[in-house]
Coordinates of N, CA and C and ligand atoms in Angstrom, one line a residue:
X28 N 0.8 -1.2 0.0 CA 0.0 0.0 0.0 C 0.9 1.2 0.0
X29 N 0.5 2.3 -0.7 CA 1.3 3.4 -0.9 C 1.3 4.3 0.4
X30 N 2.5 4.8 0.7 CA 2.6 5.8 1.8 C 2.2 7.2 1.2
X31 N 1.3 7.8 1.9 CA 0.8 9.1 1.4 C 1.0 10.1 2.6
X32 N 0.9 11.4 2.2 CA 0.7 12.5 3.2 C -0.7 13.1 2.9
X33 N -1.3 13.6 4.0 CA -2.6 14.3 3.9 C -2.6 15.5 4.9
X34 N -3.4 16.5 4.6 CA -3.5 17.7 5.4 C -4.7 17.5 6.4
X35 N -4.4 17.7 7.7 CA -5.4 17.7 8.7 C -5.5 19.0 9.4
X36 N -6.7 19.4 9.8 CA -6.8 20.6 10.6 C -7.7 20.3 11.8
X37 N -7.3 20.6 13.0 CA -8.2 20.6 14.1 C -8.8 22.0 14.2
X38 N -10.1 22.0 14.1 CA -10.9 23.2 13.9 C -11.1 24.0 15.2
X39 N -11.5 25.3 15.1 CA -11.7 26.1 16.3 C -12.6 25.6 17.4
X40 N -13.6 24.8 17.1 CA -14.5 24.3 18.1 C -13.7 23.3 19.0
X41 N -12.7 22.7 18.5 CA -11.9 21.7 19.3 C -10.7 22.4 20.0
X42 N -10.1 23.4 19.4 CA -9.1 24.1 20.2 C -9.7 24.8 21.4
X43 N -11.0 25.4 21.2 CA -11.7 26.1 22.2 C -12.0 25.2 23.4
X44 N -12.3 23.9 23.1 CA -12.7 23.0 24.2 C -11.5 22.2 24.7
X45 N -10.3 22.6 24.2 CA -9.0 22.0 24.8 C -9.0 20.4 24.6
X46 N -9.4 20.0 23.4 CA -9.4 18.6 23.1 C -8.5 18.2 21.9
X47 N -7.5 19.1 21.6 CA -6.6 18.8 20.5 C -5.9 17.4 20.7
X48 N -5.5 17.2 22.0 CA -4.7 16.0 22.3 C -5.6 14.7 22.0
X49 N -6.8 14.8 22.4 CA -7.7 13.7 22.2 C -7.9 13.3 20.8
X50 N -7.9 14.4 19.9 CA -8.1 14.2 18.5 C -6.8 13.6 17.9
X51 N -5.7 14.2 18.3 CA -4.4 13.7 17.8 C -4.2 12.2 18.2
X52 N -4.6 11.9 19.4 CA -4.5 10.5 19.8 C -5.3 9.5 18.9
X53 N -6.5 9.9 18.5 CA -7.3 9.1 17.6 C -6.5 8.9 16.3
X54 N -5.9 10.0 15.8 CA -5.2 9.9 14.5 C -3.9 9.0 14.7
X55 N -3.2 9.2 15.7 CA -2.0 8.4 15.9 C -2.3 6.9 16.2
X56 N -3.4 6.7 16.9 CA -3.8 5.3 17.2 C -4.2 4.6 15.9
X57 N -4.6 5.3 14.9 CA -4.9 4.7 13.6 C -3.7 4.3 12.8
X58 N -2.5 4.7 13.3 CA -1.3 4.4 12.5 C -0.7 5.6 11.8
X59 N -1.5 6.7 11.7 CA -0.9 7.9 11.1 C 0.1 8.6 11.9
X60 N 1.1 9.1 11.3 CA 2.2 9.9 12.0 C 2.1 11.3 11.7
X61 N 2.3 12.2 12.7 CA 2.3 13.6 12.5 C 3.7 14.0 12.1
X62 N 3.9 14.5 10.9 CA 5.2 14.8 10.4 C 5.4 16.3 10.2
X63 N 4.3 17.1 10.5 CA 4.4 18.6 10.6 C 3.2 19.0 11.4
X64 N 3.4 20.1 12.2 CA 2.2 20.5 13.0 C 2.5 22.0 13.5
X65 N 1.5 22.8 13.5 CA 1.6 24.1 14.1 C 0.2 24.7 14.4
X66 N 0.2 25.5 15.5 CA -1.1 26.1 15.9 C -1.0 27.5 15.4
X67 N -2.0 27.9 14.6 CA -2.1 29.2 13.9 C -3.5 29.7 14.0
X68 N -3.6 31.0 13.7 CA -4.9 31.7 13.6 C -5.0 32.1 12.1
X69 N -5.9 31.4 11.4 CA -6.1 31.7 10.0 C -6.6 33.1 9.8
X70 N -6.1 33.8 8.8 CA -6.7 35.1 8.4 C -7.9 34.8 7.6
X71 N -8.8 35.8 7.4 CA -10.0 35.6 6.6 C -9.6 35.3 5.2
X72 N -8.6 35.9 4.7 CA -8.1 35.7 3.3 C -7.7 34.2 3.1
X73 N -6.9 33.7 4.1 CA -6.5 32.3 4.0 C -7.7 31.3 4.0
X74 N -8.6 31.6 5.0 CA -9.7 30.7 5.1 C -10.6 30.7 3.8
X75 N -10.8 31.9 3.3 CA -11.6 32.0 2.0 C -10.9 31.3 0.9
X76 N -9.6 31.4 0.8 CA -8.9 30.7 -0.2 C -8.9 29.2 0.0
X77 N -8.7 28.8 1.2 CA -8.7 27.3 1.5 C -10.0 26.7 1.1
X78 N -11.1 27.4 1.4 CA -12.4 26.8 1.1 C -13.0 27.3 -0.2
X79 N -12.2 27.8 -1.1 CA -12.7 28.5 -2.3 C -13.6 27.5 -3.1
X80 N -13.4 26.2 -3.1 CA -14.2 25.3 -3.8 C -15.6 25.3 -3.4
X81 N -15.9 25.8 -2.1 CA -17.3 25.9 -1.6 C -17.9 27.3 -1.7
X82 N -17.2 28.2 -2.5 CA -17.6 29.6 -2.4 C -19.1 29.9 -2.8
X83 N -19.7 29.0 -3.6 CA -21.0 29.2 -4.0 C -22.0 28.4 -3.2
X84 N -21.5 27.8 -2.1 CA -22.5 27.0 -1.3 C -23.0 28.0 -0.2
X85 N -24.3 27.7 0.2 CA -24.9 28.6 1.2 C -24.2 28.7 2.5
X86 N -23.4 27.7 2.9 CA -22.7 27.8 4.2 C -21.3 28.4 4.1
X87 N -20.9 28.9 2.9 CA -19.5 29.4 2.8 C -19.1 30.5 3.8
X88 N -20.0 31.5 3.8 CA -19.6 32.7 4.7 C -19.5 32.3 6.1
X89 N -20.5 31.5 6.6 CA -20.5 31.1 8.0 C -19.3 30.2 8.2
X90 N -18.9 29.3 7.3 CA -17.8 28.4 7.4 C -16.5 29.2 7.6
X91 N -16.3 30.2 6.7 CA -15.1 31.1 6.9 C -15.1 31.8 8.2
X92 N -16.2 32.3 8.6 CA -16.2 33.0 10.0 C -15.9 32.0 11.1
X93 N -16.5 30.8 11.0 CA -16.2 29.8 12.0 C -14.7 29.5 12.0
X94 N -14.1 29.3 10.9 CA -12.7 28.8 10.8 C -11.7 29.9 11.3
X95 N -12.1 31.2 11.4 CA -11.3 32.2 11.9 C -11.7 32.7 13.3
X96 N -12.6 31.9 13.9 CA -13.2 32.3 15.2 C -12.2 32.0 16.3
X97 N -11.2 31.2 16.0 CA -10.2 30.9 17.1 C -9.0 30.2 16.4
X98 N -8.0 29.8 17.2 CA -6.9 29.1 16.6 C -7.3 27.7 16.0
X99 N -6.5 27.3 15.1 CA -6.6 25.9 14.6 C -5.2 25.2 14.7
X100 N -5.2 23.9 14.7 CA -3.9 23.2 14.6 C -3.9 22.5 13.2
X101 N -2.9 23.0 12.4 CA -2.7 22.4 11.1 C -1.6 21.4 11.1
X102 N -1.8 20.2 10.5 CA -0.8 19.2 10.6 C -0.8 18.3 9.3
X103 N 0.4 17.8 9.0 CA 0.6 16.9 7.9 C 0.7 15.5 8.5
X104 N -0.2 14.6 8.1 CA -0.2 13.2 8.5 C 0.3 12.3 7.5
X105 N 1.1 11.3 7.9 CA 1.8 10.4 6.9 C 1.5 9.0 7.3
X106 N 1.3 8.1 6.3 CA 1.1 6.7 6.5 C 0.5 6.0 5.3
X107 N 0.2 4.7 5.4 CA -0.4 4.0 4.3 C -1.8 4.5 4.1
X108 N -2.1 4.8 2.8 CA -3.4 5.3 2.4 C -3.9 6.4 3.4
X109 N -3.0 7.4 3.6 CA -3.2 8.4 4.7 C -4.5 9.2 4.4
X110 N -4.8 9.5 3.1 CA -5.9 10.4 2.7 C -7.2 9.7 3.2
X111 N -7.4 8.4 2.8 CA -8.6 7.7 3.1 C -8.6 7.3 4.6
X112 N -7.5 7.0 5.2 CA -7.5 6.6 6.6 C -7.9 7.8 7.5
X113 N -7.3 9.0 7.1 CA -7.7 10.1 7.9 C -9.2 10.4 7.9
X114 N -9.8 10.3 6.7 CA -11.2 10.5 6.5 C -12.0 9.5 7.2
X115 N -11.5 8.2 7.2 CA -12.2 7.2 8.0 C -12.3 7.5 9.5
X116 N -11.1 7.9 10.0 CA -11.0 8.2 11.4 C -11.9 9.4 11.8
X117 N -11.9 10.4 10.9 CA -12.8 11.6 11.1 C -14.2 11.3 11.1
X118 N -14.7 10.4 10.2 CA -16.1 10.2 10.0 C -16.8 11.2 9.1
X119 N -18.1 11.0 8.9 CA -18.9 11.8 8.0 C -18.9 13.2 8.4
X120 N -19.1 14.1 7.4 CA -19.2 15.6 7.7 C -20.2 15.9 8.7
X121 N -21.4 15.3 8.6 CA -22.4 15.6 9.6 C -22.3 14.6 10.8
X122 N -22.0 15.1 12.0 CA -21.8 14.1 13.1 C -23.0 13.2 13.3
X123 N -24.2 13.7 13.0 CA -25.4 12.8 13.1 C -25.3 11.6 12.2
X124 N -24.5 11.7 11.2 CA -24.4 10.5 10.3 C -23.0 9.8 10.4
X125 N -22.2 10.3 11.3 CA -20.8 9.7 11.4 C -20.9 8.4 12.1
X126 N -20.0 7.5 11.7 CA -20.0 6.1 12.3 C -19.5 6.2 13.8
X127 N -19.8 5.2 14.6 CA -19.4 5.1 16.0 C -17.9 5.2 16.1
X128 N -17.4 5.8 17.1 CA -15.9 5.8 17.4 C -15.1 6.7 16.4
X129 N -15.8 7.5 15.6 CA -15.1 8.5 14.8 C -14.9 9.8 15.5
X130 N -14.0 10.6 15.1 CA -13.7 11.9 15.7 C -15.0 12.7 15.7
X131 N -15.6 12.8 14.5 CA -16.8 13.7 14.4 C -18.0 13.2 15.2
X132 N -18.2 11.8 15.3 CA -19.2 11.3 16.1 C -19.0 11.6 17.6
X133 N -17.8 11.5 18.0 CA -17.5 11.7 19.4 C -17.3 13.1 19.9
X134 N -16.8 14.0 19.0 CA -16.4 15.3 19.4 C -17.1 16.5 18.7
X135 N -17.7 16.3 17.5 CA -18.2 17.4 16.7 C -19.4 18.0 17.5
X136 N -19.5 19.4 17.3 CA -20.7 20.1 17.9 C -21.8 20.1 16.9
X137 N -21.5 20.2 15.6 CA -22.5 20.4 14.6 C -21.9 20.0 13.2
X138 N -22.8 20.1 12.2 CA -22.2 19.8 10.8 C -21.2 20.9 10.4
X139 N -21.3 22.1 10.9 CA -20.2 23.1 10.7 C -19.1 22.9 11.6
X140 N -19.3 23.0 12.9 CA -18.3 22.9 13.9 C -18.0 21.4 14.2
X141 N -17.3 20.8 13.2 CA -17.2 19.3 13.2 C -15.7 18.9 13.5
X142 N -15.0 19.8 14.2 CA -13.8 19.4 14.9 C -12.5 19.1 14.0
X143 N -12.7 18.6 12.8 CA -11.6 18.2 12.0 C -11.8 18.4 10.5
X144 N -10.7 18.7 9.8 CA -10.7 18.7 8.4 C -9.7 17.6 7.9
X145 N -10.0 17.0 6.7 CA -9.1 16.1 6.1 C -9.2 16.2 4.6
X146 N -8.0 16.3 3.9 CA -8.0 16.4 2.5 C -8.8 15.2 1.9
X147 N -9.5 15.4 0.7 CA -10.4 14.4 0.2 C -9.8 13.7 -1.0
X148 N -8.6 14.0 -1.4 CA -7.9 13.3 -2.5 C -6.4 13.6 -2.4
X149 N -5.6 12.7 -3.0 CA -4.2 12.9 -2.9 C -3.7 14.2 -3.6
X150 N -4.4 14.6 -4.7 CA -4.0 15.8 -5.3 C -4.4 17.0 -4.5
X151 N -5.6 17.0 -3.9 CA -5.9 18.1 -3.0 C -5.0 18.1 -1.7
X152 N -4.6 17.0 -1.3 CA -3.7 16.9 -0.1 C -2.4 17.6 -0.4
X153 N -1.9 17.4 -1.6 CA -0.6 18.0 -2.0 C -0.8 19.5 -2.0
X154 N -1.9 20.0 -2.6 CA -2.1 21.4 -2.7 C -2.4 22.1 -1.3
X155 N -3.1 21.4 -0.5 CA -3.4 21.9 0.8 C -2.2 22.0 1.7
X156 N -1.3 21.0 1.6 CA -0.1 20.9 2.4 C 0.8 22.1 1.9
X157 N 0.9 22.3 0.6 CA 1.7 23.4 0.1 C 1.2 24.7 0.5
X158 N -0.1 24.8 0.6 CA -0.8 26.1 1.0 C -0.4 26.5 2.5
X159 N -0.2 25.5 3.3 CA 0.0 25.8 4.7 C 1.4 25.5 5.3
X160 N 2.2 24.8 4.5 CA 3.6 24.5 5.1 C 4.7 24.7 4.0
X161 N 5.8 25.1 4.5 CA 7.0 25.1 3.7 C 7.6 23.7 3.8
X162 N 8.3 23.3 2.8 CA 9.0 22.0 2.8 C 9.8 21.8 4.1
X163 N 10.5 22.8 4.5 CA 11.4 22.7 5.7 C 10.7 22.4 7.0
X164 N 9.3 22.6 7.0 CA 8.6 22.4 8.2 C 8.1 20.9 8.3
X165 N 8.3 20.2 7.3 CA 7.8 18.8 7.3 C 9.0 17.9 7.6
X166 N 8.9 17.2 8.7 CA 10.0 16.4 9.2 C 9.5 15.0 9.5
X167 N 9.8 14.1 8.6 CA 9.3 12.7 8.7 C 10.0 11.9 9.8
Ligands
LIG213 P1 -15.7 17.6 4.6 O1 -15.0 18.5 5.7 O2 -16.2 16.4 5.3 O3 -14.8 17.3 3.5 P2 -17.1 19.4 2.9 O4 -15.9 19.6 2.1 O5 -18.4 19.1 2.1 O6 -17.0 18.4 4.1 O7 -17.4 20.8 3.7 C1 -16.4 21.5 4.3 C2 -16.8 22.0 5.6 O8 -17.9 22.9 5.5 C3 -17.3 20.9 6.5 O9 -16.3 20.1 7.2 C4 -18.2 21.7 7.5 O10 -17.4 22.4 8.5 C5 -18.8 22.7 6.6 N1 -20.1 22.3 6.1 C6 -20.3 21.3 5.1 N2 -21.6 21.2 4.9 C7 -22.3 22.1 5.6 C8 -23.6 22.4 5.9 N3 -24.6 21.8 5.2 N4 -23.9 23.4 6.8 C9 -22.9 24.0 7.4 N5 -21.6 23.8 7.3 C10 -21.3 22.8 6.4
LIG214 MG1 -14.0 18.6 2.0

């Protein structure tokens, strides 16, 4: 199975509730390794750009406001099938539909404040990692 990298974000609802460690433990317990990590406060411009694919969706403005409402932890995860594995550990976007023992089932507050982001393809993962990290910040 191929070793991949994927971009993970622990969202402001989770930093606010002081549960970043619990979420990172779920990711590490799945076999994923954190190879880059920093706590940052996204600017509005960065959040708008990051979620540009959703700019025509009705939830876009609220999503951007939420993502800049507090600090986030951005991280690069590495491992076998990391893109899919991260999304499996996160669970469905809507916590009401997320499988048992997933991050979103256990920690999300709502479909918007759903505690974690994960890239949805290897190509998007590469672009999202480049958007948030310099090569020198990624240490395998
Ligand atoms: P995912 O994060 O699971 O890849 P999407 O890419 O579809 O989901 O959406 C990006 C983010 O936008 C979600 O994680 C969530 O924070 C927010 N979001 C998605 N759908 C809705 C919705 N119907 N109402 C409010 N916020 C939403
Ligand atoms: Mg998505």
